[in-house]
Short mmCIF file of C-alpha atoms in Angstrom, two decimals:
data_model
loop_
_atom_site.label_atom_id
_atom_site.label_comp_id
_atom_site.label_asym_id
_atom_site.label_seq_id
_atom_site.Cartn_x
_atom_site.Cartn_y
_atom_site.Cartn_z
CA MET A 1 13.51 -23.48 -3.36
CA ARG A 2 15.28 -23.13 -6.71
CA ALA A 3 13.47 -21.06 -9.28
CA GLY A 4 14.47 -20.18 -12.83
CA VAL A 5 13.56 -18.06 -15.81
CA VAL A 6 14.14 -19.38 -19.30
CA GLN A 7 15.06 -16.81 -21.97
CA PHE A 8 15.14 -17.98 -25.58
CA GLY A 9 13.91 -17.00 -29.04
CA PRO A 10 10.93 -18.96 -30.33
CA VAL A 11 10.84 -19.45 -34.10
CA PHE A 12 7.61 -18.13 -35.54
CA GLY A 13 5.19 -20.87 -36.54
CA ASP A 14 7.36 -23.83 -35.53
CA VAL A 15 5.33 -25.17 -32.61
CA ALA A 16 6.97 -28.59 -32.53
CA GLY A 17 10.47 -27.17 -32.90
CA ASN A 18 9.91 -24.61 -30.17
CA MET A 19 8.58 -27.29 -27.82
CA ASP A 20 11.67 -29.38 -28.55
CA ARG A 21 13.83 -26.35 -27.74
CA VAL A 22 11.97 -25.81 -24.45
CA LEU A 23 12.41 -29.44 -23.47
CA ALA A 24 16.10 -29.34 -24.38
CA LEU A 25 16.65 -26.17 -22.35
CA LEU A 26 14.91 -27.58 -19.28
CA GLU A 27 16.32 -31.09 -19.43
CA PRO A 28 19.74 -30.35 -17.82
CA GLU A 29 18.37 -27.86 -15.29
CA ASP A 30 17.45 -28.47 -11.68
CA ALA A 31 14.79 -26.32 -10.05
CA GLU A 32 11.29 -26.51 -8.59
CA LEU A 33 9.90 -23.69 -10.72
CA PHE A 34 10.61 -22.62 -14.29
CA VAL A 35 9.00 -19.65 -16.02
CA LEU A 36 9.16 -19.36 -19.81
CA PRO A 37 8.20 -16.55 -22.21
CA GLU A 38 4.79 -15.53 -23.54
CA LEU A 39 3.65 -17.33 -26.70
CA ALA A 40 6.67 -19.59 -26.41
CA LEU A 41 5.45 -22.12 -28.96
CA SER A 42 3.85 -20.02 -31.69
CA GLY A 43 5.84 -16.81 -31.90
CA TYR A 44 4.27 -13.39 -31.61
CA LEU A 45 3.33 -11.52 -34.80
CA PHE A 46 0.32 -13.17 -36.39
CA GLU A 47 -0.97 -12.12 -39.80
CA SER A 48 -4.52 -12.88 -38.75
CA ARG A 49 -6.67 -14.60 -36.17
CA ALA A 50 -6.89 -17.60 -38.47
CA GLU A 51 -3.11 -17.90 -38.48
CA ALA A 52 -3.04 -17.74 -34.69
CA GLU A 53 -5.75 -20.37 -34.45
CA ALA A 54 -3.69 -22.67 -36.63
CA LEU A 55 -0.80 -22.30 -34.15
CA ALA A 56 -2.93 -22.57 -30.99
CA GLN A 57 -3.29 -25.39 -28.48
CA LYS A 58 -5.88 -26.47 -25.97
CA ALA A 59 -4.66 -26.40 -22.37
CA ASP A 60 -5.37 -30.12 -22.08
CA GLY A 61 -3.83 -30.86 -25.47
CA ALA A 62 -1.40 -33.69 -26.08
CA GLU A 63 1.21 -31.12 -27.23
CA PHE A 64 1.93 -30.47 -23.55
CA ASP A 65 2.19 -34.10 -22.47
CA ALA A 66 5.98 -34.31 -22.73
CA LEU A 67 6.33 -31.09 -20.75
CA ALA A 68 3.90 -32.40 -18.14
CA THR A 69 5.98 -35.55 -17.86
CA LEU A 70 9.11 -33.45 -17.43
CA ALA A 71 7.35 -31.48 -14.67
CA ARG A 72 6.46 -34.69 -12.90
CA ASP A 73 9.87 -36.29 -13.31
CA LYS A 74 11.77 -33.20 -12.15
CA GLY A 75 9.31 -32.30 -9.41
CA ALA A 76 9.16 -28.87 -11.06
CA THR A 77 6.33 -26.50 -11.85
CA ILE A 78 6.61 -25.18 -15.41
CA VAL A 79 4.89 -21.99 -16.60
CA LEU A 80 4.84 -21.06 -20.27
CA GLY A 81 2.85 -18.87 -22.61
CA PHE A 82 0.79 -20.23 -25.49
CA ALA A 83 -1.99 -19.28 -27.86
CA GLU A 84 -4.98 -20.95 -26.22
CA GLN A 85 -7.79 -22.37 -28.28
CA ALA A 86 -10.66 -22.37 -25.80
CA GLU A 87 -14.38 -22.90 -26.22
CA GLU A 88 -14.92 -19.15 -25.81
CA GLY A 89 -12.35 -18.30 -28.47
CA LEU A 90 -8.65 -17.55 -28.71
CA PHE A 91 -6.67 -16.21 -25.73
CA ASN A 92 -3.08 -15.17 -25.08
CA SER A 93 -2.62 -17.51 -22.13
CA SER A 94 -0.17 -18.88 -19.64
CA LEU A 95 -0.17 -22.55 -18.69
CA MET A 96 1.09 -23.88 -15.38
CA LEU A 97 2.06 -27.54 -15.31
CA THR A 98 2.52 -28.83 -11.76
CA PRO A 99 4.44 -31.90 -10.60
CA ASP A 100 1.17 -33.47 -9.46
CA GLY A 101 -0.34 -33.18 -12.92
CA ARG A 102 -2.49 -30.05 -12.73
CA ARG A 103 -2.78 -27.70 -15.68
CA GLU A 104 -3.75 -24.20 -14.57
CA VAL A 105 -4.50 -21.43 -17.06
CA TYR A 106 -4.32 -17.63 -16.90
CA ARG A 107 -5.59 -15.53 -19.79
CA LYS A 108 -3.82 -12.21 -20.41
CA VAL A 109 -6.00 -9.34 -19.24
CA GLN A 110 -4.18 -6.32 -20.66
CA LEU A 111 -3.67 -7.01 -24.35
CA PHE A 112 -0.94 -4.98 -26.06
CA TYR A 113 -1.17 -3.21 -29.38
CA LYS A 114 -2.64 -5.37 -32.18
CA GLU A 115 -3.05 -8.44 -29.97
CA ARG A 116 -6.68 -7.50 -29.58
CA GLU A 117 -7.20 -8.14 -33.30
CA VAL A 118 -6.22 -11.74 -32.64
CA PHE A 119 -7.03 -12.58 -29.02
CA LEU A 120 -9.96 -12.13 -26.67
CA PRO A 121 -9.07 -10.25 -23.48
CA GLY A 122 -8.73 -12.36 -20.35
CA ASP A 123 -12.09 -13.20 -18.80
CA MET A 124 -11.01 -14.52 -15.39
CA PRO A 125 -9.66 -12.70 -12.32
CA PRO A 126 -5.97 -13.17 -11.60
CA SER A 127 -5.76 -16.14 -9.28
CA VAL A 128 -3.17 -18.00 -7.28
CA CYS A 129 -2.20 -21.67 -7.42
CA ASP A 130 -0.83 -23.39 -4.33
CA VAL A 131 1.96 -25.79 -5.25
CA ALA A 132 3.42 -27.56 -2.24
CA GLY A 133 2.67 -24.56 -0.05
CA VAL A 134 4.09 -21.96 -2.45
CA ARG A 135 1.51 -19.62 -3.93
CA LEU A 136 2.11 -18.88 -7.58
CA GLY A 137 0.39 -16.16 -9.57
CA MET A 138 0.55 -15.76 -13.32
CA MET A 139 0.57 -12.57 -15.35
CA ILE A 140 1.64 -11.96 -18.95
CA CYS A 141 3.82 -9.27 -20.49
CA PHE A 142 1.88 -5.94 -20.78
CA ASP A 143 -0.03 -6.80 -17.60
CA TRP A 144 3.07 -5.27 -15.97
CA ILE A 145 1.97 -1.72 -16.75
CA TYR A 146 -1.26 -2.14 -14.76
CA PRO A 147 -0.44 -2.18 -11.05
CA GLU A 148 -3.91 -3.61 -10.50
CA VAL A 149 -2.89 -6.98 -11.93
CA ALA A 150 0.10 -7.59 -9.64
CA ARG A 151 -1.87 -6.10 -6.73
CA SER A 152 -4.77 -8.47 -7.37
CA LEU A 153 -2.36 -11.39 -7.29
CA ALA A 154 -0.69 -10.15 -4.09
CA LEU A 155 -4.05 -9.68 -2.41
CA ALA A 156 -4.94 -13.22 -3.48
CA GLY A 157 -1.84 -14.35 -1.60
CA ALA A 158 0.77 -14.74 -4.32
CA ASP A 159 4.34 -15.29 -3.18
CA ILE A 160 5.76 -15.29 -6.69
CA LEU A 161 4.59 -13.50 -9.85
CA CYS A 162 5.26 -15.78 -12.82
CA HIS A 163 5.50 -13.30 -15.65
CA GLY A 164 6.06 -14.65 -19.15
CA SER A 165 6.74 -11.88 -21.64
CA ASN A 166 7.51 -10.79 -25.18
CA LEU A 167 8.70 -7.32 -24.19
CA VAL A 168 9.53 -4.69 -26.79
CA LEU A 169 9.32 -1.50 -24.69
CA PRO A 170 12.30 -0.79 -22.40
CA TYR A 171 10.45 -0.02 -19.16
CA CYS A 172 9.38 -3.35 -17.73
CA PRO A 173 12.62 -4.59 -16.14
CA ASP A 174 12.70 -1.54 -13.84
CA ALA A 175 8.94 -1.55 -13.36
CA MET A 176 8.97 -5.14 -12.09
CA VAL A 177 11.29 -4.02 -9.30
CA THR A 178 8.54 -1.59 -8.31
CA ARG A 179 5.90 -4.32 -8.61
CA SER A 180 7.93 -6.51 -6.26
CA ILE A 181 8.51 -3.74 -3.74
CA GLU A 182 4.97 -2.42 -3.69
CA ASN A 183 3.60 -5.92 -3.08
CA ARG A 184 6.55 -7.51 -1.26
CA VAL A 185 6.53 -10.49 -3.62
CA PHE A 186 9.04 -12.23 -5.83
CA SER A 187 8.69 -11.56 -9.52
CA MET A 188 10.06 -13.75 -12.28
CA THR A 189 9.95 -12.21 -15.72
CA ALA A 190 10.89 -14.59 -18.55
CA ASN A 191 11.26 -12.59 -21.73
CA ARG A 192 12.07 -13.76 -25.22
CA ILE A 193 14.93 -12.61 -27.42
CA GLY A 194 15.29 -12.09 -31.16
CA SER A 195 13.01 -10.23 -33.51
CA GLU A 196 10.08 -10.78 -35.83
CA ALA A 197 9.47 -8.93 -39.08
CA ARG A 198 6.09 -9.91 -40.47
CA ALA A 199 2.46 -8.87 -40.55
CA GLY A 200 3.58 -5.35 -41.45
CA GLU A 201 5.56 -4.97 -38.23
CA ASP A 202 9.18 -5.26 -37.17
CA LEU A 203 9.61 -5.95 -33.47
CA ALA A 204 12.81 -6.53 -31.51
CA PHE A 205 12.41 -8.19 -28.13
CA ILE A 206 14.56 -6.86 -25.32
CA GLY A 207 15.57 -9.95 -23.34
CA MET A 208 16.65 -8.85 -19.86
CA SER A 209 14.64 -11.54 -18.11
CA GLY A 210 14.90 -11.14 -14.37
CA ILE A 211 14.12 -12.37 -10.90
CA VAL A 212 13.40 -9.78 -8.20
CA SER A 213 13.05 -10.27 -4.45
CA PRO A 214 10.25 -8.85 -2.28
CA LYS A 215 12.69 -6.14 -1.17
CA GLY A 216 13.47 -5.15 -4.74
CA ASP A 217 16.82 -6.86 -5.05
CA ILE A 218 17.57 -8.06 -8.57
CA LEU A 219 18.57 -11.68 -7.99
CA ALA A 220 19.17 -12.47 -11.66
CA ARG A 221 19.23 -10.47 -14.87
CA ALA A 222 19.72 -11.94 -18.33
CA GLY A 223 21.38 -10.25 -21.28
CA THR A 224 19.53 -8.56 -24.11
CA ASP A 225 20.04 -11.23 -26.78
CA THR A 226 21.39 -14.37 -25.15
CA GLU A 227 19.64 -17.69 -24.65
CA GLU A 228 19.85 -18.25 -20.90
CA VAL A 229 18.38 -20.26 -18.07
CA LEU A 230 18.86 -18.33 -14.84
CA VAL A 231 18.21 -20.29 -11.65
CA VAL A 232 18.42 -18.82 -8.16
CA ASP A 233 17.74 -20.00 -4.63
CA ILE A 234 14.84 -18.18 -3.03
CA ASP A 235 12.87 -18.51 0.17
CA PRO A 236 9.26 -17.97 -0.88
CA ALA A 237 8.30 -17.40 2.77
CA ALA A 238 10.09 -14.04 2.50
CA ALA A 239 7.06 -12.87 0.51
CA ARG A 240 4.81 -13.51 3.52
CA ASN A 241 6.61 -10.81 5.50
CA LYS A 242 4.80 -7.65 4.42
CA ALA A 243 6.55 -5.37 6.91
CA VAL A 244 8.35 -2.60 5.04
CA THR A 245 9.15 -1.23 8.50
CA PRO A 246 7.98 -2.48 11.91
CA TYR A 247 5.22 0.11 11.54
CA ASN A 248 4.24 -0.53 7.90
CA ASP A 249 2.46 -3.61 6.56
CA ILE A 250 2.35 -3.07 2.82
CA LEU A 251 -1.05 -4.69 2.25
CA ASN A 252 -2.85 -4.03 5.53
CA ASP A 253 -1.97 -0.32 5.35
CA ARG A 254 -3.89 0.12 2.11
CA ARG A 255 -6.69 2.68 2.34
CA PRO A 256 -9.54 1.59 0.07
CA ASP A 257 -11.74 4.04 1.97
CA ILE A 258 -9.60 6.88 0.60
CA TYR A 259 -8.59 5.74 -2.87
CA ARG A 260 -10.80 6.62 -5.82
CA LEU A 261 -10.20 3.81 -8.29
CA GLY A 262 -13.45 4.01 -10.23
CA MET H 1 5.00 25.84 -18.88
CA ARG H 2 8.08 25.98 -16.70
CA ALA H 3 8.04 23.70 -13.67
CA GLY H 4 10.64 23.18 -10.98
CA VAL H 5 11.56 21.06 -8.01
CA VAL H 6 13.37 22.63 -5.06
CA GLN H 7 15.83 20.39 -3.19
CA PHE H 8 17.27 21.70 0.05
CA GLY H 9 17.93 20.70 3.65
CA PRO H 10 15.51 22.12 6.20
CA VAL H 11 17.00 22.76 9.65
CA PHE H 12 15.05 20.92 12.33
CA GLY H 13 12.88 23.21 14.38
CA ASP H 14 13.79 26.47 12.65
CA VAL H 15 10.47 27.28 11.01
CA ALA H 16 11.23 30.95 10.35
CA GLY H 17 14.73 30.22 9.08
CA ASN H 18 13.50 27.47 6.77
CA MET H 19 10.81 29.76 5.35
CA ASP H 20 13.46 32.41 4.72
CA ARG H 21 15.56 29.80 2.91
CA VAL H 22 12.58 28.76 0.77
CA LEU H 23 11.84 32.37 -0.14
CA ALA H 24 15.50 33.00 -0.97
CA LEU H 25 15.67 29.89 -3.16
CA LEU H 26 12.53 30.82 -5.09
CA GLU H 27 13.19 34.54 -5.45
CA PRO H 28 15.61 34.36 -8.41
CA GLU H 29 13.74 31.56 -10.19
CA ASP H 30 11.22 31.82 -12.98
CA ALA H 31 8.56 29.14 -13.35
CA GLU H 32 4.81 28.63 -13.10
CA LEU H 33 5.06 25.70 -10.69
CA PHE H 34 7.45 24.93 -7.85
CA VAL H 35 7.36 21.79 -5.72
CA LEU H 36 9.22 21.70 -2.40
CA PRO H 37 9.96 18.88 0.06
CA GLU H 38 7.75 17.31 2.71
CA LEU H 39 7.80 19.01 6.12
CA ALA H 40 9.93 21.78 4.62
CA LEU H 41 9.51 24.14 7.55
CA SER H 42 9.69 21.91 10.62
CA GLY H 43 12.13 19.15 9.79
CA TYR H 44 11.26 15.47 10.08
CA LEU H 45 12.20 13.61 13.28
CA PHE H 46 9.93 14.75 16.10
CA GLU H 47 10.53 13.65 19.68
CA SER H 48 6.80 13.68 20.34
CA ARG H 49 3.46 14.85 19.06
CA ALA H 50 3.74 17.87 21.34
CA GLU H 51 7.00 18.85 19.69
CA ALA H 52 5.42 18.54 16.25
CA GLU H 53 2.44 20.60 17.37
CA ALA H 54 4.80 23.34 18.49
CA LEU H 55 6.29 23.41 14.98
CA ALA H 56 2.98 23.14 13.09
CA GLN H 57 1.03 25.73 11.13
CA LYS H 58 -2.53 26.20 10.06
CA ALA H 59 -3.06 26.20 6.31
CA ASP H 60 -4.50 29.70 6.51
CA GLY H 61 -1.79 30.85 8.90
CA ALA H 62 0.11 34.10 8.50
CA GLU H 63 3.36 32.12 8.27
CA PHE H 64 2.49 31.46 4.61
CA ASP H 65 1.58 35.03 3.69
CA ALA H 66 4.98 35.94 2.25
CA LEU H 67 5.01 32.75 0.18
CA ALA H 68 1.47 33.47 -1.02
CA THR H 69 2.59 36.94 -2.07
CA LEU H 70 5.54 35.43 -3.95
CA ALA H 71 3.14 33.04 -5.70
CA ARG H 72 0.96 35.97 -6.76
CA ASP H 73 3.85 38.18 -7.84
CA LYS H 74 5.56 35.42 -9.85
CA GLY H 75 2.37 33.96 -11.26
CA ALA H 76 3.58 30.66 -9.84
CA THR H 77 1.90 27.84 -7.99
CA ILE H 78 3.96 26.76 -4.98
CA VAL H 79 3.57 23.36 -3.28
CA LEU H 80 5.32 22.60 0.00
CA GLY H 81 5.04 20.20 2.87
CA PHE H 82 4.23 21.28 6.42
CA ALA H 83 3.02 19.93 9.75
CA GLU H 84 -0.63 20.95 9.67
CA GLN H 85 -2.46 21.92 12.82
CA ALA H 86 -6.07 21.28 11.86
CA GLU H 87 -9.25 21.14 13.90
CA GLU H 88 -9.22 17.35 13.61
CA GLY H 89 -5.63 17.10 14.83
CA LEU H 90 -2.13 17.06 13.38
CA PHE H 91 -1.46 15.98 9.78
CA ASN H 92 1.59 15.57 7.56
CA SER H 93 0.26 17.82 4.82
CA SER H 94 1.06 19.51 1.54
CA LEU H 95 -0.04 23.08 0.87
CA MET H 96 -0.64 24.47 -2.61
CA LEU H 97 -0.52 28.25 -2.94
CA THR H 98 -1.91 29.43 -6.27
CA PRO H 99 -1.30 32.74 -8.04
CA ASP H 100 -4.97 33.64 -7.55
CA GLY H 101 -4.71 33.24 -3.79
CA ARG H 102 -6.11 29.77 -3.13
CA ARG H 103 -4.62 27.51 -0.47
CA GLU H 104 -5.32 23.85 -1.18
CA VAL H 105 -4.36 21.10 1.28
CA TYR H 106 -3.56 17.39 0.88
CA ARG H 107 -3.03 15.21 3.95
CA LYS H 108 -0.58 12.31 3.59
CA VAL H 109 -2.50 9.05 3.38
CA GLN H 110 0.29 6.49 3.73
CA LEU H 111 2.25 7.42 6.82
CA PHE H 112 5.78 6.00 7.05
CA TYR H 113 7.38 4.38 10.07
CA LYS H 114 6.93 6.35 13.30
CA GLU H 115 5.02 9.19 11.65
CA ARG H 116 1.85 7.55 12.87
CA GLU H 117 2.91 8.27 16.44
CA VAL H 118 2.81 11.97 15.57
CA PHE H 119 0.33 12.48 12.74
CA LEU H 120 -3.18 11.39 11.90
CA PRO H 121 -3.47 9.56 8.57
CA GLY H 122 -4.94 11.56 5.70
CA ASP H 123 -8.72 11.72 5.84
CA MET H 124 -9.54 13.04 2.36
CA PRO H 125 -9.39 11.35 -1.06
CA PRO H 126 -6.54 12.47 -3.32
CA SER H 127 -7.95 15.34 -5.37
CA VAL H 128 -6.89 17.54 -8.24
CA CYS H 129 -6.65 21.34 -8.38
CA ASP H 130 -7.14 23.15 -11.66
CA VAL H 131 -4.72 26.05 -11.98
CA ALA H 132 -5.11 27.92 -15.25
CA GLY H 133 -6.19 24.75 -17.01
CA VAL H 134 -3.40 22.57 -15.59
CA ARG H 135 -4.58 19.85 -13.23
CA LEU H 136 -2.29 19.40 -10.25
CA GLY H 137 -2.41 16.50 -7.84
CA MET H 138 -0.54 16.30 -4.55
CA MET H 139 0.96 13.26 -2.88
CA ILE H 140 3.60 13.02 -0.15
CA CYS H 141 6.70 10.83 0.14
CA PHE H 142 5.74 7.24 1.12
CA ASP H 143 2.51 7.58 -0.83
CA TRP H 144 4.77 6.59 -3.75
CA ILE H 145 4.82 2.92 -2.73
CA TYR H 146 1.04 2.66 -3.05
CA PRO H 147 0.10 2.67 -6.74
CA GLU H 148 -3.44 3.42 -5.64
CA VAL H 149 -2.53 6.99 -4.65
CA ALA H 150 -1.05 8.03 -8.01
CA ARG H 151 -3.78 6.07 -9.80
CA SER H 152 -6.49 7.89 -7.84
CA LEU H 153 -4.94 11.21 -8.86
CA ALA H 154 -4.66 10.16 -12.51
CA LEU H 155 -8.28 8.99 -12.56
CA ALA H 156 -9.25 12.35 -11.04
CA GLY H 157 -7.57 13.95 -14.06
CA ALA H 158 -4.14 14.94 -12.75
CA ASP H 159 -1.63 16.10 -15.34
CA ILE H 160 1.18 16.51 -12.81
CA LEU H 161 1.89 14.67 -9.55
CA CYS H 162 3.38 17.18 -7.09
CA HIS H 163 5.30 14.91 -4.76
CA GLY H 164 7.09 16.51 -1.83
CA SER H 165 9.29 14.01 -0.01
CA ASN H 166 11.73 13.23 2.77
CA LEU H 167 13.00 10.00 1.20
CA VAL H 168 15.34 7.69 3.06
CA LEU H 169 14.82 4.42 1.13
CA PRO H 170 16.56 4.16 -2.26
CA TYR H 171 13.64 2.93 -4.38
CA CYS H 172 11.47 5.93 -5.05
CA PRO H 173 13.38 7.67 -7.86
CA ASP H 174 12.98 4.62 -10.09
CA ALA H 175 9.46 3.90 -8.85
CA MET H 176 8.27 7.36 -9.85
CA VAL H 177 9.27 6.58 -13.43
CA THR H 178 6.88 3.63 -13.19
CA ARG H 179 4.19 5.85 -11.63
CA SER H 180 4.52 8.27 -14.54
CA ILE H 181 4.42 5.55 -17.19
CA GLU H 182 1.53 3.59 -15.72
CA ASN H 183 -0.59 6.75 -15.49
CA ARG H 184 0.90 8.77 -18.36
CA VAL H 185 1.37 11.80 -16.12
CA PHE H 186 4.25 14.08 -15.18
CA SER H 187 5.70 13.50 -11.75
CA MET H 188 7.71 16.03 -9.79
CA THR H 189 9.43 14.66 -6.72
CA ALA H 190 11.06 17.29 -4.50
CA ASN H 191 13.17 15.55 -1.91
CA ARG H 192 15.20 16.99 0.91
CA ILE H 193 18.91 16.49 1.56
CA GLY H 194 20.97 16.20 4.74
CA SER H 195 20.35 14.07 7.78
CA GLU H 196 18.70 14.18 11.17
CA ALA H 197 19.95 12.38 14.28
CA ARG H 198 17.41 12.78 17.06
CA ALA H 199 14.46 11.10 18.71
CA GLY H 200 16.50 7.89 18.87
CA GLU H 201 16.88 7.74 15.09
CA ASP H 202 19.52 8.65 12.55
CA LEU H 203 18.15 9.23 9.08
CA ALA H 204 19.99 10.29 5.92
CA PHE H 205 17.83 11.71 3.14
CA ILE H 206 18.72 10.67 -0.39
CA GLY H 207 18.15 13.81 -2.49
CA MET H 208 17.75 12.76 -6.14
CA SER H 209 14.73 14.98 -6.69
CA GLY H 210 13.38 14.46 -10.18
CA ILE H 211 10.92 15.38 -12.88
CA VAL H 212 9.58 12.58 -15.09
CA SER H 213 7.52 12.84 -18.27
CA PRO H 214 4.36 10.82 -19.03
CA LYS H 215 6.51 8.57 -21.23
CA GLY H 216 8.96 7.89 -18.42
CA ASP H 217 11.72 10.21 -19.55
CA ILE H 218 13.71 11.66 -16.67
CA LEU H 219 13.66 15.38 -17.49
CA ALA H 220 15.67 16.42 -14.44
CA ARG H 221 17.51 14.61 -11.67
CA ALA H 222 19.20 16.29 -8.73
CA GLY H 223 22.27 15.07 -6.90
CA THR H 224 22.22 13.20 -3.62
CA ASP H 225 23.34 16.03 -1.34
CA THR H 226 23.24 19.30 -3.26
CA GLU H 227 20.86 22.20 -2.79
CA GLU H 228 19.30 22.63 -6.22
CA VAL H 229 16.38 24.21 -8.02
CA LEU H 230 15.73 22.26 -11.21
CA VAL H 231 13.39 23.92 -13.70
CA VAL H 232 12.29 22.36 -16.98
CA ASP H 233 9.90 23.25 -19.77
CA ILE H 234 7.00 20.86 -20.00
CA ASP H 235 3.77 20.67 -21.98
CA PRO H 236 1.18 19.52 -19.45
CA ALA H 237 -1.16 18.62 -22.32
CA ALA H 238 1.14 15.67 -23.02
CA ALA H 239 -0.43 14.05 -19.96
CA ARG H 240 -3.84 14.14 -21.63
CA ASN H 241 -2.65 11.73 -24.31
CA LYS H 242 -3.17 8.35 -22.68
CA ALA H 243 -2.31 6.32 -25.79
CA VAL H 244 0.61 4.03 -25.02
CA THR H 245 0.04 2.68 -28.53
CA PRO H 246 -2.72 3.54 -31.03
CA TYR H 247 -4.51 0.50 -29.56
CA ASN H 248 -3.87 1.11 -25.85
CA ASP H 249 -5.42 3.85 -23.73
CA ILE H 250 -3.76 3.47 -20.36
CA LEU H 251 -6.78 4.45 -18.26
CA ASN H 252 -9.70 3.32 -20.43
CA ASP H 253 -8.16 -0.15 -20.82
CA ARG H 254 -8.34 -0.78 -17.09
CA ARG H 255 -10.43 -3.83 -16.18
CA PRO H 256 -12.12 -3.18 -12.82
CA ASP H 257 -14.43 -6.08 -13.66
CA ILE H 258 -11.43 -8.42 -13.50
CA TYR H 259 -9.23 -6.95 -10.79
CA ARG H 260 -9.70 -8.08 -7.20
CA LEU H 261 -8.60 -5.11 -5.15
CA GLY H 262 -10.47 -5.80 -1.95
#
């Protein structure tokens, strides 16, 4: 299958403009899976929860209808981050739009820095969506630093980690190679570019979106500040082979009887 | 404190000669902690379990007396890998010799490749030894690919991961940066150099021993084929600060209620 990460710089507060940009970036591309950055419609640095709420969407909102139509027409699954207005409150979420019209949601578990002043922490276990036989897991940005998140997805059967991000620390691109190796899964990190100076902060996002194979090969790596759509051919079945060596099955060899994970 | 990794190439089967080499390498050095490679006395590629048994030691064996004396005289803790002949059977183990005369043992949990034809898998949870207020955890080589091992040590309070290795795959040096970051601990990987061609195999060891800070800084990195003792000054208390940001405590922010780790 063809799978791509979309790296661009959302403009803070311009939900309609950012959606137009997303649609324009995807329109000429051909793939069965696209992953886009965290909070791709709203931007990142909110002054307050009220400001975030004003820029939030519901997962079933009409704002996503054009993207859902694009998913259907292209036969592509599209994953992008958004500020989710849910009944329970506001979440930093990822939405998966499938060609057959499903809208799956993941809510970021490991909130970074001041995000917890704005968002509720994710309240649902990482789960996997089967799309035409390919098992897709979602995680968001700082979830990368917790091996438990990627591991939970791998144990749930994920072939591909769909990882939308707004990375500011430099460590994640290398760490996702480790996440892929230690779980023998593909990882697709779509990061944003640009910077935001507001709400008393000044953050520069690092770009470097990437796609990594289950063996840790970097199949694609974006630049630090360039708008890019990187599409590669992958065989998702490669993630079903968990044999690091003929004697080592990466998941079956785990020793929960020995670990002390509190 | 001063802490060092010792990178050298054990000669297969020459237990006495390898111990002499270890003593000679440590003699001129000054540090409070030394980490040496996996199976530093026996070599790695055994033809059979019987051959490994012939090259094994007991943790309280007289073979370690000179090293224990060196530990006492230098005021240094010394960690090295050995084939352990225990009552339960043969283990791929790590021995910690402390200045006050203790001998602590860790038995490799995640056996690599054909090791399982020779050794029993580790039967004890990863644990931490307090040496003069510094909390030392041991892990061995392929344990690196299982985030659960380093995590178990960090949750047990480890400040420093003492990681003796015989690495042949290229991924571990980068992965240990991730292990340090995700647990905010020091990691000290002492790898061997050279190669072994026997028992139907031909393995080249990658060297690249390293010391990594809790923030992921590479404090020391050895070459791929050079005998080296790398000593750095570290403040082990830095590993007690688990704040990735003022809002993020790397261990307390874990969400065992959400993870699905089987």
